[in-house]
């Protein structure tokens, strides 16, 4: 990821805070700050498909986040001091999780449509849709992932041997 040209060229990057069964993102987050880039992480709204990407001030800032019922760290609902990416300059790159992927860029998420809905909002932002890279294990690459009409394909999937 760190050597990827799209990552190198990006200034404003959204990345997920990994769960134990996902590609671990901690070192990427540290590198984002080391290179002087801006880092945004998801805040999911329960009982909806709404997600915002909120700015982290440092890699250490992660320790100030609250744990959700899904066991995901994210800024608390009353944290209004953080910049939301689309309220500012938008995003250049989104690094995304998923459960399964096919080589056409279709992604199977956890079923709520958070990323698809967020990407629809990005497309309406003046800076346009950011480049999307899914981070996967080779075992998550499938022949075919079922898709719905509102599913947004990822631009690229990075996995071992890709």
mmCIF file of C-alpha atoms in Angstrom:
data_model
loop_
_atom_site.group_PDB
_atom_site.id
_atom_site.type_symbol
_atom_site.label_atom_id
_atom_site.label_comp_id
_atom_site.label_asym_id
_atom_site.label_seq_id
_atom_site.Cartn_x
_atom_site.Cartn_y
_atom_site.Cartn_z
ATOM 1 C CA UNK A 1 0.000 0.000 0.000
ATOM 2 C CA UNK A 2 2.669 2.488 1.077
ATOM 3 C CA UNK A 3 4.538 2.123 -2.230
ATOM 4 C CA UNK A 4 1.372 2.401 -4.363
ATOM 5 C CA UNK A 5 1.414 5.437 -6.714
ATOM 6 C CA UNK A 6 -2.172 6.436 -5.796
ATOM 7 C CA UNK A 7 -1.240 6.362 -2.098
ATOM 8 C CA UNK A 8 1.929 8.359 -2.755
ATOM 9 C CA UNK A 9 -0.023 11.025 -4.706
ATOM 10 C CA UNK A 10 -2.860 11.299 -2.181
ATOM 11 C CA UNK A 11 -3.016 14.005 0.471
ATOM 12 C CA UNK A 12 -6.388 13.167 2.073
ATOM 13 C CA UNK A 13 -6.845 9.459 2.817
ATOM 14 C CA UNK A 14 -9.712 7.604 4.488
ATOM 15 C CA UNK A 15 -8.856 4.267 6.081
ATOM 16 C CA UNK A 16 -10.698 1.798 8.284
ATOM 17 C CA UNK A 17 -9.547 0.822 11.761
ATOM 18 C CA UNK A 18 -9.146 -2.917 11.313
ATOM 19 C CA UNK A 19 -11.033 -5.617 13.132
ATOM 20 C CA UNK A 20 -9.078 -8.784 14.043
ATOM 21 C CA UNK A 21 -10.236 -10.644 10.903
ATOM 22 C CA UNK A 22 -9.246 -7.839 8.501
ATOM 23 C CA UNK A 23 -5.979 -6.631 6.981
ATOM 24 C CA UNK A 24 -4.290 -4.723 9.803
ATOM 25 C CA UNK A 25 -4.065 -0.993 9.065
ATOM 26 C CA UNK A 26 -2.122 0.392 12.046
ATOM 27 C CA UNK A 27 1.215 0.693 10.187
ATOM 28 C CA UNK A 28 -0.476 2.378 7.212
ATOM 29 C CA UNK A 29 -2.085 4.918 9.569
ATOM 30 C CA UNK A 30 1.308 5.656 11.144
ATOM 31 C CA UNK A 31 2.775 6.170 7.657
ATOM 32 C CA UNK A 32 -0.043 8.553 6.650
ATOM 33 C CA UNK A 33 0.990 10.845 9.525
ATOM 34 C CA UNK A 34 4.722 10.286 8.950
ATOM 35 C CA UNK A 35 4.298 11.515 5.369
ATOM 36 C CA UNK A 36 2.283 14.568 6.452
ATOM 37 C CA UNK A 37 -0.960 13.412 4.846
ATOM 38 C CA UNK A 38 -4.419 13.863 6.353
ATOM 39 C CA UNK A 39 -6.111 10.766 7.790
ATOM 40 C CA UNK A 40 -9.866 10.179 8.021
ATOM 41 C CA UNK A 41 -11.643 7.233 9.650
ATOM 42 C CA UNK A 42 -15.257 6.018 9.516
ATOM 43 C CA UNK A 43 -17.954 6.857 12.042
ATOM 44 C CA UNK A 44 -20.973 4.638 11.442
ATOM 45 C CA UNK A 45 -24.467 5.627 12.514
ATOM 46 C CA UNK A 46 -26.251 2.550 13.918
ATOM 47 C CA UNK A 47 -29.726 1.667 12.570
ATOM 48 C CA UNK A 48 -28.911 3.399 9.266
ATOM 49 C CA UNK A 49 -26.536 3.181 6.333
ATOM 50 C CA UNK A 50 -25.001 6.594 7.089
ATOM 51 C CA UNK A 51 -21.274 6.926 7.621
ATOM 52 C CA UNK A 52 -19.002 9.965 7.897
ATOM 53 C CA UNK A 53 -15.229 10.073 7.502
ATOM 54 C CA UNK A 54 -13.778 12.071 10.387
ATOM 55 C CA UNK A 55 -10.256 13.432 10.689
ATOM 56 C CA UNK A 56 -7.719 11.940 13.069
ATOM 57 C CA UNK A 57 -5.187 14.374 14.514
ATOM 58 C CA UNK A 58 -2.459 11.725 15.000
ATOM 59 C CA UNK A 59 -1.936 7.959 15.160
ATOM 60 C CA UNK A 60 -2.084 8.277 18.968
ATOM 61 C CA UNK A 61 -5.527 9.930 18.628
ATOM 62 C CA UNK A 62 -6.925 6.395 18.078
ATOM 63 C CA UNK A 63 -6.590 5.717 21.822
ATOM 64 C CA UNK A 64 -9.167 8.486 22.514
ATOM 65 C CA UNK A 65 -11.866 6.774 20.431
ATOM 66 C CA UNK A 66 -14.830 4.840 21.822
ATOM 67 C CA UNK A 67 -15.619 1.183 21.154
ATOM 68 C CA UNK A 68 -18.975 0.533 19.459
ATOM 69 C CA UNK A 69 -21.264 -2.447 20.045
ATOM 70 C CA UNK A 70 -19.675 -3.918 16.875
ATOM 71 C CA UNK A 71 -16.256 -3.739 18.588
ATOM 72 C CA UNK A 72 -15.092 -0.987 16.228
ATOM 73 C CA UNK A 73 -13.230 2.084 17.467
ATOM 74 C CA UNK A 74 -14.726 5.335 16.199
ATOM 75 C CA UNK A 75 -15.241 8.959 17.263
ATOM 76 C CA UNK A 76 -18.198 9.314 19.634
ATOM 77 C CA UNK A 77 -21.531 10.665 18.381
ATOM 78 C CA UNK A 78 -21.074 13.907 20.329
ATOM 79 C CA UNK A 79 -17.587 14.515 18.886
ATOM 80 C CA UNK A 80 -18.335 17.508 16.672
ATOM 81 C CA UNK A 81 -14.848 19.031 16.690
ATOM 82 C CA UNK A 82 -13.450 16.734 13.976
ATOM 83 C CA UNK A 83 -13.516 17.713 10.315
ATOM 84 C CA UNK A 84 -15.770 15.557 8.137
ATOM 85 C CA UNK A 85 -13.955 14.899 4.850
ATOM 86 C CA UNK A 86 -16.824 16.013 2.595
ATOM 87 C CA UNK A 87 -17.349 19.205 4.616
ATOM 88 C CA UNK A 88 -13.774 20.097 3.666
ATOM 89 C CA UNK A 89 -11.678 19.231 0.657
ATOM 90 C CA UNK A 90 -13.088 15.763 0.023
ATOM 91 C CA UNK A 91 -10.883 12.688 -0.238
ATOM 92 C CA UNK A 92 -8.197 11.527 -2.678
ATOM 93 C CA UNK A 93 -8.189 7.871 -1.639
ATOM 94 C CA UNK A 94 -10.323 5.473 0.392
ATOM 95 C CA UNK A 95 -8.784 2.232 1.671
ATOM 96 C CA UNK A 96 -11.699 -0.150 2.237
ATOM 97 C CA UNK A 97 -12.365 -3.405 4.063
ATOM 98 C CA UNK A 98 -14.663 -6.182 2.899
ATOM 99 C CA UNK A 99 -15.574 -9.820 3.337
ATOM 100 C CA UNK A 100 -15.174 -10.902 -0.292
ATOM 101 C CA UNK A 101 -14.161 -9.472 -3.655
ATOM 102 C CA UNK A 102 -14.117 -10.517 -7.296
ATOM 103 C CA UNK A 103 -11.633 -9.437 -9.939
ATOM 104 C CA UNK A 104 -14.192 -7.077 -11.528
ATOM 105 C CA UNK A 105 -14.024 -4.883 -8.409
ATOM 106 C CA UNK A 106 -17.254 -6.055 -6.810
ATOM 107 C CA UNK A 107 -17.120 -6.017 -3.025
ATOM 108 C CA UNK A 108 -19.087 -7.879 -0.404
ATOM 109 C CA UNK A 109 -19.269 -5.773 2.746
ATOM 110 C CA UNK A 110 -21.061 -6.476 5.992
ATOM 111 C CA UNK A 111 -24.460 -5.768 4.487
ATOM 112 C CA UNK A 112 -25.411 -2.258 5.584
ATOM 113 C CA UNK A 113 -24.170 -0.375 2.502
ATOM 114 C CA UNK A 114 -22.132 2.208 4.435
ATOM 115 C CA UNK A 115 -19.346 2.509 1.860
ATOM 116 C CA UNK A 116 -21.710 2.461 -1.135
ATOM 117 C CA UNK A 117 -23.800 5.258 0.387
ATOM 118 C CA UNK A 118 -20.684 7.252 1.292
ATOM 119 C CA UNK A 119 -19.266 6.922 -2.232
ATOM 120 C CA UNK A 120 -22.579 8.205 -3.640
ATOM 121 C CA UNK A 121 -22.129 11.300 -1.446
ATOM 122 C CA UNK A 122 -18.509 11.642 -2.640
ATOM 123 C CA UNK A 123 -19.680 11.721 -6.259
ATOM 124 C CA UNK A 124 -21.729 14.839 -5.451
ATOM 125 C CA UNK A 125 -18.734 16.607 -3.831
ATOM 126 C CA UNK A 126 -16.819 19.157 -5.969
ATOM 127 C CA UNK A 127 -13.635 17.059 -5.709
ATOM 128 C CA UNK A 128 -15.484 14.016 -7.054
ATOM 129 C CA UNK A 129 -15.173 10.333 -6.271
ATOM 130 C CA UNK A 130 -11.899 9.356 -4.607
ATOM 131 C CA UNK A 131 -9.871 6.410 -5.878
ATOM 132 C CA UNK A 132 -10.851 3.284 -3.943
ATOM 133 C CA UNK A 133 -8.565 0.419 -2.971
ATOM 134 C CA UNK A 134 -9.862 -2.607 -1.078
ATOM 135 C CA UNK A 135 -7.390 -4.391 1.187
ATOM 136 C CA UNK A 136 -7.893 -8.154 1.115
ATOM 137 C CA UNK A 137 -6.421 -11.528 1.924
ATOM 138 C CA UNK A 138 -5.969 -13.794 -1.119
ATOM 139 C CA UNK A 139 -8.604 -16.132 0.372
ATOM 140 C CA UNK A 140 -11.195 -13.337 0.047
ATOM 141 C CA UNK A 141 -10.909 -13.209 -3.757
ATOM 142 C CA UNK A 142 -13.906 -15.017 -5.247
ATOM 143 C CA UNK A 143 -15.006 -15.952 -8.737
ATOM 144 C CA UNK A 144 -18.148 -13.834 -8.454
ATOM 145 C CA UNK A 145 -19.571 -11.547 -5.776
ATOM 146 C CA UNK A 146 -23.333 -10.928 -5.952
ATOM 147 C CA UNK A 147 -24.134 -7.260 -6.470
ATOM 148 C CA UNK A 148 -27.133 -4.999 -6.088
ATOM 149 C CA UNK A 149 -27.992 -1.945 -8.150
ATOM 150 C CA UNK A 150 -26.576 0.527 -5.603
ATOM 151 C CA UNK A 151 -23.270 -1.341 -5.048
ATOM 152 C CA UNK A 152 -20.244 0.729 -6.100
ATOM 153 C CA UNK A 153 -17.284 -1.175 -7.529
ATOM 154 C CA UNK A 154 -13.829 -0.573 -6.071
ATOM 155 C CA UNK A 155 -11.128 0.715 -8.419
ATOM 156 C CA UNK A 156 -8.548 -1.804 -7.258
ATOM 157 C CA UNK A 157 -8.110 -4.714 -4.865
ATOM 158 C CA UNK A 158 -4.747 -5.231 -3.189
ATOM 159 C CA UNK A 159 -3.943 -8.677 -1.848
ATOM 160 C CA UNK A 160 -0.917 -10.954 -1.633
ATOM 161 C CA UNK A 161 0.397 -11.856 -5.117
ATOM 162 C CA UNK A 162 -1.826 -9.228 -6.819
#
